[in-house]
Coordinates of C-alpha atoms in Angstrom, one line a residue:
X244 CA 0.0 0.0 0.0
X245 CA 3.1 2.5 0.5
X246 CA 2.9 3.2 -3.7
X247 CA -1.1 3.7 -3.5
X248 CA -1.1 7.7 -4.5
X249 CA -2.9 9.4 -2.0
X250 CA -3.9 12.5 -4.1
X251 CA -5.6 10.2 -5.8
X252 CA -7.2 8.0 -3.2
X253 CA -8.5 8.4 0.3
X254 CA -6.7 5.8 2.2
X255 CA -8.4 4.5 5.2
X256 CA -6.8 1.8 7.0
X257 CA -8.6 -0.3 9.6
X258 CA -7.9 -2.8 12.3
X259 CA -9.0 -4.2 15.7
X260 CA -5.1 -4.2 17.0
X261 CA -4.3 -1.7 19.5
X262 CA -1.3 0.5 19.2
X263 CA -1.2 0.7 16.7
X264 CA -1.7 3.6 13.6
X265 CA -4.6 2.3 12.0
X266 CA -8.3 3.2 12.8
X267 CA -9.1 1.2 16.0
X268 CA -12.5 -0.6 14.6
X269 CA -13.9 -3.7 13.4
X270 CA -16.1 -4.4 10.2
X271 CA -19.8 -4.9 10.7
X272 CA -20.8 -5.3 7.2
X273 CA -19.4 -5.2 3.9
X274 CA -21.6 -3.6 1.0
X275 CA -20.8 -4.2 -2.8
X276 CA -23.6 -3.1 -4.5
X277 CA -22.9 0.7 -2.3
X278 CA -19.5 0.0 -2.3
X279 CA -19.0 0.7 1.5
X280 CA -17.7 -0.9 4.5
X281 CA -20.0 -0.8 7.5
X282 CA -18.0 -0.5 10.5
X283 CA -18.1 0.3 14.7
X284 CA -15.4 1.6 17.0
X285 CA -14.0 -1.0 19.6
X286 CA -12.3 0.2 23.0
X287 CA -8.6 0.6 23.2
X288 CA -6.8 -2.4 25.1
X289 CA -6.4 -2.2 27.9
X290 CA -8.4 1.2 28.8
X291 CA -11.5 0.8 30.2
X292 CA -13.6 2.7 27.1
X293 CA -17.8 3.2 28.6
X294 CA -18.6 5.9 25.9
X295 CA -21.0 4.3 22.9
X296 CA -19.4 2.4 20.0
X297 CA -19.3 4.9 17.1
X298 CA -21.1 3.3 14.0
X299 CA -19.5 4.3 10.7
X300 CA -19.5 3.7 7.4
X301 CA -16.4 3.8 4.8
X302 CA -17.0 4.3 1.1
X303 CA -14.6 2.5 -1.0
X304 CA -13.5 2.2 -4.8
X305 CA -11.2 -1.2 -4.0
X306 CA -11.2 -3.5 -0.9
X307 CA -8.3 -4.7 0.3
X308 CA -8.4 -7.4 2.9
X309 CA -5.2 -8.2 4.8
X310 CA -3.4 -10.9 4.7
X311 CA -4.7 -14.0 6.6
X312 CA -8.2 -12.6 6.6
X313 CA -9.5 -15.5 4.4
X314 CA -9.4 -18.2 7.0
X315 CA -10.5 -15.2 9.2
X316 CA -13.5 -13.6 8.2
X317 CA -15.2 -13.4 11.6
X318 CA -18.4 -14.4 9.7
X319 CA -18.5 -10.7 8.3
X320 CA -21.7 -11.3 5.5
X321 CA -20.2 -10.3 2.0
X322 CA -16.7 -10.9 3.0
X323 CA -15.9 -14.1 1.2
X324 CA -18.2 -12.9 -1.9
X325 CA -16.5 -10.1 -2.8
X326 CA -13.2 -9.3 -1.3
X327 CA -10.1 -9.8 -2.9
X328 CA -7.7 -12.1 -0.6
X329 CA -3.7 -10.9 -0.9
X330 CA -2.8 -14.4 -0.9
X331 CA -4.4 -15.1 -4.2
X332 CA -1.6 -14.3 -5.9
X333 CA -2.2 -14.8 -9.7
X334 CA -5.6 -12.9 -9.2
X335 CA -4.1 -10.0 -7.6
X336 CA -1.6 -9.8 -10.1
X337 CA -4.0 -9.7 -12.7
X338 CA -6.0 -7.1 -11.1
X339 CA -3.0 -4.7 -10.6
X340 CA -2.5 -4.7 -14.5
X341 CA -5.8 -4.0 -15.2
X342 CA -5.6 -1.4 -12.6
X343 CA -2.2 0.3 -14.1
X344 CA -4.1 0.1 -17.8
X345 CA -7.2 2.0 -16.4
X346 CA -5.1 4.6 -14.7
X347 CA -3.2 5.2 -17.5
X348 CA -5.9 5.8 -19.6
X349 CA -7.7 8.3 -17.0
X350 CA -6.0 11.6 -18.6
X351 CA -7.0 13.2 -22.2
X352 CA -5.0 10.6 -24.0
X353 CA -8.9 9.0 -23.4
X354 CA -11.5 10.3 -25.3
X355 CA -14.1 9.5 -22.6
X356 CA -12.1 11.4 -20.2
X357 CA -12.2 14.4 -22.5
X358 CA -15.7 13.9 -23.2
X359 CA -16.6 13.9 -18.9
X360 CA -14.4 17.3 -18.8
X361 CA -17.0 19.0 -21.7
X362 CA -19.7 17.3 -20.2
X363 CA -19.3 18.8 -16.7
X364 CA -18.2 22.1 -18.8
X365 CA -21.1 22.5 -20.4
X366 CA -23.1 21.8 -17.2
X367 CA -21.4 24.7 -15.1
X368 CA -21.5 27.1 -17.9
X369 CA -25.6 26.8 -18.0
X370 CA -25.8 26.9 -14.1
X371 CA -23.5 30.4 -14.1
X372 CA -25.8 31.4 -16.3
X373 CA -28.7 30.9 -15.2
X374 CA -27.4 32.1 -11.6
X375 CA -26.1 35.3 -13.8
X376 CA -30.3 35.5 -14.7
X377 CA -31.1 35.9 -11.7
X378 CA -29.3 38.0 -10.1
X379 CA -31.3 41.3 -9.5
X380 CA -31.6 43.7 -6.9
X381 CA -33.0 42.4 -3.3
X382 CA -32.3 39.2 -4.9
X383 CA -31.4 36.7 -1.6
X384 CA -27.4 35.1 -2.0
X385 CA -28.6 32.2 -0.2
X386 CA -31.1 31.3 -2.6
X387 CA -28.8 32.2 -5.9
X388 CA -26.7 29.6 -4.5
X389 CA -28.7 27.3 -4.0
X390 CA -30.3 27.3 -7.3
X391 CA -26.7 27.0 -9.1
X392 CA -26.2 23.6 -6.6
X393 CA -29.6 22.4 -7.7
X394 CA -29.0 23.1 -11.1
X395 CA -25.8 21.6 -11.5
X396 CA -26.8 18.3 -9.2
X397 CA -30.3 18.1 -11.7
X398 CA -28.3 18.2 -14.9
X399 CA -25.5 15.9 -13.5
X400 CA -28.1 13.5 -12.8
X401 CA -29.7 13.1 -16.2
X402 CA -26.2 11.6 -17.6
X403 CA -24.7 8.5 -17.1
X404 CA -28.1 7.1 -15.5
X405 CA -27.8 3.4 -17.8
X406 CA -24.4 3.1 -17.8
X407 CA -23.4 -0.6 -15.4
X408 CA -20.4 1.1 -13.3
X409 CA -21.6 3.5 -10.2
X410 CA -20.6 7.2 -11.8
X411 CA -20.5 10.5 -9.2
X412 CA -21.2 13.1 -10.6
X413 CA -22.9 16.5 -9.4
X414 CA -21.1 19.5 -7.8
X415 CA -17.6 20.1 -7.5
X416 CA -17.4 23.2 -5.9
X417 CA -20.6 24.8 -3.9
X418 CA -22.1 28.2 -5.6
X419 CA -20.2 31.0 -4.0
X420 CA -21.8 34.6 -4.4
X421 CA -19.1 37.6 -3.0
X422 CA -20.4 40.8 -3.4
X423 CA -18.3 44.3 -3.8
X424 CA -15.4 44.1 -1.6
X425 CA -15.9 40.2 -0.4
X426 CA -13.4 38.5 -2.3
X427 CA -14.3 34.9 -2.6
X428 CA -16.1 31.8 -1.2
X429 CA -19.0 33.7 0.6
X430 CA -22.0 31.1 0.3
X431 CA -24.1 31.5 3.0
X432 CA -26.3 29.2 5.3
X433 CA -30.2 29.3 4.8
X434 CA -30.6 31.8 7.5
X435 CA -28.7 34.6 6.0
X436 CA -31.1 37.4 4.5
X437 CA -28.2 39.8 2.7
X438 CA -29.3 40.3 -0.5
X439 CA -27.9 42.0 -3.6
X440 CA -28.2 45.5 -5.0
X441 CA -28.5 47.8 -8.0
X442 CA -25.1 48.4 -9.1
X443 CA -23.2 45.6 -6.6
X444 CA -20.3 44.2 -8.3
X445 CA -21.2 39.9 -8.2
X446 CA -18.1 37.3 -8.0
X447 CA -19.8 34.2 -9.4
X448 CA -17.8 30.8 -8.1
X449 CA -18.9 27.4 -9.0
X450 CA -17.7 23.7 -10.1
X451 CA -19.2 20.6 -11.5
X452 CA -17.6 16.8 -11.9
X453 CA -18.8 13.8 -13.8
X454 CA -16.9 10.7 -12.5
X455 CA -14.2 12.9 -10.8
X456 CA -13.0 14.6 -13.8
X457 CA -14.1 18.4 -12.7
X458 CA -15.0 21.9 -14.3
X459 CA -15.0 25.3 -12.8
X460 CA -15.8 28.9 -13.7
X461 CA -15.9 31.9 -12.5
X462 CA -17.3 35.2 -13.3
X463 CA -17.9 39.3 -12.5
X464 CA -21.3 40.2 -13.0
X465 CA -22.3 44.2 -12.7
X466 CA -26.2 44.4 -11.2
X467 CA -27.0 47.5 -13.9
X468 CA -28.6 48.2 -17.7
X469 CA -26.5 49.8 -19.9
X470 CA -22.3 49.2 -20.1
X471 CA -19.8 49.1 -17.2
X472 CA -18.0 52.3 -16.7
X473 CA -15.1 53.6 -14.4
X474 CA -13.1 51.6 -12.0
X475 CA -15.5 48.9 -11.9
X476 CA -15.0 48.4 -15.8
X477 CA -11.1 48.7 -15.7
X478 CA -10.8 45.8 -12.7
X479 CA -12.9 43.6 -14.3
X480 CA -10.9 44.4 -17.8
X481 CA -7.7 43.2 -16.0
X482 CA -9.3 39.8 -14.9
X483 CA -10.6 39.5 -18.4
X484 CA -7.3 40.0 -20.1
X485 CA -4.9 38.7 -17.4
X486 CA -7.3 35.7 -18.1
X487 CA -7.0 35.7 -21.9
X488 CA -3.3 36.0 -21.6
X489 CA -2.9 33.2 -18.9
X490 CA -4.7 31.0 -21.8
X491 CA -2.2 31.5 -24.3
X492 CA 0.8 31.2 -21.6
X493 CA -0.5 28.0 -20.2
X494 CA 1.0 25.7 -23.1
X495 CA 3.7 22.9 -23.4
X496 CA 7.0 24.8 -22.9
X497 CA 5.9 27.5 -20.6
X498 CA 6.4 27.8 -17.1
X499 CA 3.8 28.3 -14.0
X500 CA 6.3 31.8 -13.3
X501 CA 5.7 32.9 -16.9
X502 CA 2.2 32.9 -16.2
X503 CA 2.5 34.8 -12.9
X504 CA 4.6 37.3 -14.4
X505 CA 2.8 37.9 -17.1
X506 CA -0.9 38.6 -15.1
X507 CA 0.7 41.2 -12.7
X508 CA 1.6 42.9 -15.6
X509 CA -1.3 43.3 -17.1
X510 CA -3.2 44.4 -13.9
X511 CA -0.7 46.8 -13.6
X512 CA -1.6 48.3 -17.0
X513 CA -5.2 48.6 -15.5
X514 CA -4.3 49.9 -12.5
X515 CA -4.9 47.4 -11.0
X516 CA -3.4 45.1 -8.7
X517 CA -3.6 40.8 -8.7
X518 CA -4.4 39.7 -5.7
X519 CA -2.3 37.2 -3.1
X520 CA -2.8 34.4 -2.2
X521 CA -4.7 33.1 -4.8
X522 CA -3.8 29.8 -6.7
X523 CA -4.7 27.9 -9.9
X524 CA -4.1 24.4 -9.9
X525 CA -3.9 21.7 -11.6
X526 CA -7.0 19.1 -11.5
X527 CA -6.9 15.3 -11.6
X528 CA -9.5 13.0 -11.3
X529 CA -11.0 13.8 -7.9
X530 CA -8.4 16.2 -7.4
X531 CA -9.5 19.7 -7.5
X532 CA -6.4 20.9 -5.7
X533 CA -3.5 19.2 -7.9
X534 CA 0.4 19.7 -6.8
X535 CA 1.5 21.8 -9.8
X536 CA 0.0 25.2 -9.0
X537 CA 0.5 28.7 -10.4
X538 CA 0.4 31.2 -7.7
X539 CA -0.9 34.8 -8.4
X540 CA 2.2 37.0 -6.7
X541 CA 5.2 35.7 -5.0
X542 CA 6.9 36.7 -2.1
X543 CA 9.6 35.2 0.5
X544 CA 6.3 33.9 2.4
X545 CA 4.4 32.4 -0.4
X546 CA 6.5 30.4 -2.7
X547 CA 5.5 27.2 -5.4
X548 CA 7.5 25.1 -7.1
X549 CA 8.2 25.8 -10.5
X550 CA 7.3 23.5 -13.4
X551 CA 6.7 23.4 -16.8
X552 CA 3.5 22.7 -18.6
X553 CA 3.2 19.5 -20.3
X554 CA 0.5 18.3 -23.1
X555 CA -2.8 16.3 -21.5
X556 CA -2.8 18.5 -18.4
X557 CA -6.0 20.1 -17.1
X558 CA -5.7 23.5 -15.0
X559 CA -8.1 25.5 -13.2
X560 CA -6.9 29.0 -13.9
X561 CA -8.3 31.7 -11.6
X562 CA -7.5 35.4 -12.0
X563 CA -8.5 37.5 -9.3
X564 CA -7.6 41.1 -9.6
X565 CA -8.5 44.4 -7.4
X566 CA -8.3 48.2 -7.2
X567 CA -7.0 48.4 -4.2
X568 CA -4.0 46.9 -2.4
X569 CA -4.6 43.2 -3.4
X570 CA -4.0 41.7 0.1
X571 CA -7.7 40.1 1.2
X572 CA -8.2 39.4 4.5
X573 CA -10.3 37.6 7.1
X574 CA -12.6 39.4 9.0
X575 CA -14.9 37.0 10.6
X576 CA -14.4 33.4 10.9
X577 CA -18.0 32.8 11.1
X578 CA -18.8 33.4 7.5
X579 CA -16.9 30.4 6.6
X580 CA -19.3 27.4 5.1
X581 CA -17.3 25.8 2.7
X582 CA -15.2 23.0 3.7
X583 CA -13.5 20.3 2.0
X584 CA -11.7 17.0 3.8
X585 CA -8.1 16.7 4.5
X586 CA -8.1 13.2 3.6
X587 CA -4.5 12.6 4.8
X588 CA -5.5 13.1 8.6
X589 CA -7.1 10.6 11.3
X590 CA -8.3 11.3 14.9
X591 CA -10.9 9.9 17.0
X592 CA -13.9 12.5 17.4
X593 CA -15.2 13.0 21.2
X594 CA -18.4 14.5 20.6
X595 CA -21.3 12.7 19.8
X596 CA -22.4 15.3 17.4
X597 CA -18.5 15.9 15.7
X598 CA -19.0 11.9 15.0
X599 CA -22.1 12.1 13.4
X600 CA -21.6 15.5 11.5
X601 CA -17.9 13.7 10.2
X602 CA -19.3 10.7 9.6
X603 CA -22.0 12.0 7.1
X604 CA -19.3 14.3 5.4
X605 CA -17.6 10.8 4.9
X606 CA -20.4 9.5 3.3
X607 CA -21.7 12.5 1.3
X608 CA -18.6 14.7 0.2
X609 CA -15.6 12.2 0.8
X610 CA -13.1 14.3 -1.5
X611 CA -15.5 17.4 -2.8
X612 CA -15.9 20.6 -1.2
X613 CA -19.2 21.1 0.1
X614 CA -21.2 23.7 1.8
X615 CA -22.5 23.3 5.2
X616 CA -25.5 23.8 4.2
X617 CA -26.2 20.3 3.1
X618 CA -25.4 19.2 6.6
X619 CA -28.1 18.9 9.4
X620 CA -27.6 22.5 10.8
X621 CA -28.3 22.2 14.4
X622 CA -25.5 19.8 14.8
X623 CA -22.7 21.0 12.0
X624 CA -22.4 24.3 14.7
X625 CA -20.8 21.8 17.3
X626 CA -19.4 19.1 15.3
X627 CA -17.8 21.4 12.9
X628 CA -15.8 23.0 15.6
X629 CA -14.2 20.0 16.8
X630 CA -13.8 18.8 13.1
X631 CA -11.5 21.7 12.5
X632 CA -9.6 22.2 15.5
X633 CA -8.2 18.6 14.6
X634 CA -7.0 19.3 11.1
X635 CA -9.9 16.6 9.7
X636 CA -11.1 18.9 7.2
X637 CA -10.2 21.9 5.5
X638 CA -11.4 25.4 5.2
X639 CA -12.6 27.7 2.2
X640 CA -12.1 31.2 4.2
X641 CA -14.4 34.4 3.3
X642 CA -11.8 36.9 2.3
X643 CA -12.6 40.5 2.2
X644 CA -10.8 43.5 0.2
X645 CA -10.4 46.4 2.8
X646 CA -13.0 49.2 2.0
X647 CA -11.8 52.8 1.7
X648 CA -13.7 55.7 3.3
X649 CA -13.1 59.4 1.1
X650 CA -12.7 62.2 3.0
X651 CA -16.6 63.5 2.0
X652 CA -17.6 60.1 4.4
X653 CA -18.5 58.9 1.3
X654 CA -18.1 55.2 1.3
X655 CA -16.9 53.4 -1.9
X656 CA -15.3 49.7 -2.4
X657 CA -11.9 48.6 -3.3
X658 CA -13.7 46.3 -5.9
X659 CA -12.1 42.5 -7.2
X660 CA -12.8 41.4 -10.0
X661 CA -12.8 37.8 -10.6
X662 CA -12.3 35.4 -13.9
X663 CA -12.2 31.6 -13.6
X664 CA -11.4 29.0 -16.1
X665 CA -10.2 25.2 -17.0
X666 CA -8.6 24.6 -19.6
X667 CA -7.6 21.2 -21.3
X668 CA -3.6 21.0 -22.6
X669 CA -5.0 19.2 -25.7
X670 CA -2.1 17.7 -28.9
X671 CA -3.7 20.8 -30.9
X672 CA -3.8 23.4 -28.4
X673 CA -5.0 24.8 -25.4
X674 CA -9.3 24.2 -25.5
X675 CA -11.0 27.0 -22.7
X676 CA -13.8 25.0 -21.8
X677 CA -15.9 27.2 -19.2
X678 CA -16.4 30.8 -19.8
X679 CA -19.5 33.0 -20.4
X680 CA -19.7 36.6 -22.3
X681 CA -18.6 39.9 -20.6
X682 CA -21.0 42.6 -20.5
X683 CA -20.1 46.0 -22.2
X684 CA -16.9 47.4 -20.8
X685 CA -15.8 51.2 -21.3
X686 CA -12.4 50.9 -18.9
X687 CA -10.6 54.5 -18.4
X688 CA -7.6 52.4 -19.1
X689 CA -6.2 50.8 -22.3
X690 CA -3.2 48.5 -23.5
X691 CA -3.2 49.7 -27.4
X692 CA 0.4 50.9 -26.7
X693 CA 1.7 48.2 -24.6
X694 CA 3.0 46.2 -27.3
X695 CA 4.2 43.0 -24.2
X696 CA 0.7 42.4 -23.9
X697 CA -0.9 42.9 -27.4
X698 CA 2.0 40.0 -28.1
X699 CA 1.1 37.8 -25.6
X700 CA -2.5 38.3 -26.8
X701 CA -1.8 37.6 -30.4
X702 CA -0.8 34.1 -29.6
X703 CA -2.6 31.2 -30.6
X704 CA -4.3 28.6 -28.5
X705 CA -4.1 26.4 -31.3
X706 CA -1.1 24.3 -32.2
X707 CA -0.4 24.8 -35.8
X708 CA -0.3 21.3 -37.6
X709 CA 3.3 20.2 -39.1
X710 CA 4.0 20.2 -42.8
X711 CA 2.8 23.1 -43.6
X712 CA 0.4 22.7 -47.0
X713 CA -3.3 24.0 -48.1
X714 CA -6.1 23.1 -45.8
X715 CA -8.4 20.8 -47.1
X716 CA -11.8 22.3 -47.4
X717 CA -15.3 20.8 -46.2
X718 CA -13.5 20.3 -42.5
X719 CA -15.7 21.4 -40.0
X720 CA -14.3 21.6 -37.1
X721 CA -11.4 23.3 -38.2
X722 CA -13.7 26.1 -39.3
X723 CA -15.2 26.1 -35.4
X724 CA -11.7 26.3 -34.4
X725 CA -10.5 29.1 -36.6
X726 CA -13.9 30.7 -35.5
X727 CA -13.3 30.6 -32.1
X728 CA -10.1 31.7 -31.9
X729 CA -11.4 34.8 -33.6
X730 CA -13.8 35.7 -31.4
X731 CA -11.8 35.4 -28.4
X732 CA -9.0 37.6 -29.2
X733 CA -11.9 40.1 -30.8
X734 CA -13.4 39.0 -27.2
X735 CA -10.2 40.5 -25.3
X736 CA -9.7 43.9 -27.5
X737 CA -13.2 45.0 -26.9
X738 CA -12.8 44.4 -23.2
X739 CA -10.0 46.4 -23.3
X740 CA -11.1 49.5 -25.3
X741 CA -11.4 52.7 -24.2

């Protein structure tokens, strides 16, 4: 089990041994048609344990049962069914090949994989925008998140319904909804009343998966009629470009610095500023967080390692740029909802309600991030609590722009602007796969004489084809291709305009 990845999978190891490092239970039950192991806590040794066994139950992709286990099954029902014994040999071999075959084939090399990556794509483009639709003045947040969750776990749900294999699907990343100077991940429990306003500046946040493979987007939506003017216009004009460029810089060859070099610059040409702390990463099936990440600004606190982009990766690329000083921060721990599990980390819950509230995390959102809530309210306030004080799951912070005050008392907002995308490293290019249309922008600022960017910008997302030679006519989807390409560098200059 030491070369098992654990980016990959959620390891859980369990035994009735004391002392030892593995989860101190015993199996009750073994599930295949759920693919779960039902299990309950058992006392420590020697220390007299009077607190009530903790009933639990363990999703699982593979089984393994230890060695010896066959002539010791404890009578478990389903054990001898369908468990796969370490001391079959042959049959374990054989399962490991297939195993290695399948994961090699889980990457865009596979058109199937390529084909869950649009599918999701084309999911979380609908739900942003009908979220986008609805978003008018004294409009509830709560409820505009909600309906983007709904929507994306109704459309999920209508694919891959026939098909013999078990497929997850549904919502990657909960709806987030952060208003003028709220940076990201506000999405807000069912109590909350704040609603939006004319004019509020709206940071759209959402993700959807089918069968692991996952697609993000996010957007900046001004509550108004007519075109975006003024500061407003130019921050969200830096996301938008920073964005395109990132697209075109993202490619076999290039580096994750390149990137981050290149999107300062261009909210610098704004006015703008990109702000810390924010990271794009690389995404895996299951793995919204991958290891290769491209961090917004460096500094001797924040560092990543550097790499360079190779063909048949996926990124989540998320530009995130402001008019002030770019440095969110926390203001209230409270407003925090969103929660994903640390997957690498164990410990034995005290409270009755942690164990419950953990336990149906387990079971429900095992690797996604999730919103709490989807949990039973009345008991995620305590169990939550405990949950994170022991590093068992990890937070999605509400981070806040600092606002400014003039010296009229007039208040006013340092406004972010935010663009998210994924994007698949494909043989022929780059393919942005999430993305919806800007509204009219008339920024105050312009690059038409900053001839770095207008280069980077002029760039292709298309690999041209060796050999050179006349294209042959009647091929469609080169057309498409040709076409979009078009439209998104036309999409970029009239962004930019002033």
């Amino acid at each position: 089990m030491e070369g098992i990845d654990t980016r990959l999978y959620d390891v859980v190891c369990i035994s009735t041994a004391p002392g030892s490092y593995l989860l101190l239970a015993r199996c009750t039950g073994v599930d295949a048609d759920g693919q779960a192991v039902h299990c309950q806590t058992v006392a420590d040794g020697g220390v007299r344990d009077t607190s009530e066994p903790w009933r639990f139950r363990v999703s699982d992709d593979k089984l393994v049962m230890a060695t010896g286990a066959e002539a010791s099954t404890f009578g478990v029902h389903g054990v001898k069914e369908h468990a796969i014994f370490l001391r079959q040999g042959v049959g374990f071999r054989e399962m490991s090949d297939d195993e290695a075959r399948e994961e090699k084939e889980l990457d865009l090399t596979s058109p199937d994989v390529v084909t869950k990556y649009k599918s999701a794509a084309e999911i979380v483009n609908k739900a942003l925008q009908s979220v986008i639709s609805k978003c008018k003045p004294k409009a509830k947040i709560v409820d505009l998140c909600e309906q983007g969750d709904a929507f994306i776990r109704e459309q999920a749900g209508n694919i891959y319904k026939n098909v013999k294999k078990k497929i997850e699907r549904g919502v990657a990343f909960p709806t987030c909804i952060s208003v003028n100077n709220t940076v990201c991940h506000f999405s807000p429990l069912a109590s909350d009343d704040t609603v939006v306003e004319e004019n509020d500046i709206v940071k759209i946040d959402m993700g959807c998966h089918i069968d692991g493979f996952i697609a993000v987007v996010g957007h900046t939506h001004v509550i108004q009629e007519g075109p975006v003017t003024g500061r407003a216009a130019d921050v969200i004009a830096a996301a938008n470009t920073a964005a395109e460029v990132a697209l075109r810089l993202v490619r076999p060859g290039k580096k994750n610095k390149d990137v981050t070099e290149a999107i300062q610059k261009v909210a610098a040409a704004y006015d703008c500023k990109i702000v810390e702390g924010v990271l794009s990463h690389q995404l895996k099936q299951f793995v919204i967080d991958g290891n290769k990440v491209i961090i917004s600004v460096t500094n001797p606190e924040t560092r990543v390692d550097e790499f360079e982009f190779e063909e048949n990766e996926v990124y989540a690329i998320d530009v995130v740029t402001s008019t002030g000083e770019g440095k969110p921060k926390l203001l209230d721990e409270k407003q925090t909802t969103i929660y994903k599990r640390a997957v690498d980390k164990n410990y034995h819950l005290k409270m009755k309600s942690s164990r419950f509230i953990f336990s149906e995390i387990s079971q429900k959102f095992p690797i996604m991030p999730f919103s709490a809530r989807a949990l039973e309210e009345k008991r995620a306030r305590l169990g939550l609590v405990e949950c994170m004080n022991h590093d068992l799951l990890q937070p999605y912070p509400v981070l806040h722009e600092k606002p400014e005050f003039s010296f009229l008392l007039f208040f006013f907002y340092r406004r972010p602007g935010h663009i998210k995308f994924t994007v698949l490293l494909m043989p022929n290019g780059s393919d942005r796969i999430t993305s919806h249309p800007l509204q009219q922008l008339l920024p105050s600022k312009t690059i038409d004489d900053n001839a770095e960017i207008k280069a980077w910008l002029a760039l292709g997302t298309k690999t041209k084809k060796k050999g050179g030679g006349k294209k042959k006519k009647g091929k469609k989807g080169d057309a498409q291709d040709d076409a979009a390409e078009s439209e998104t560098k036309d999409g970029a200059s009239n962004s930019t305009a002033a």
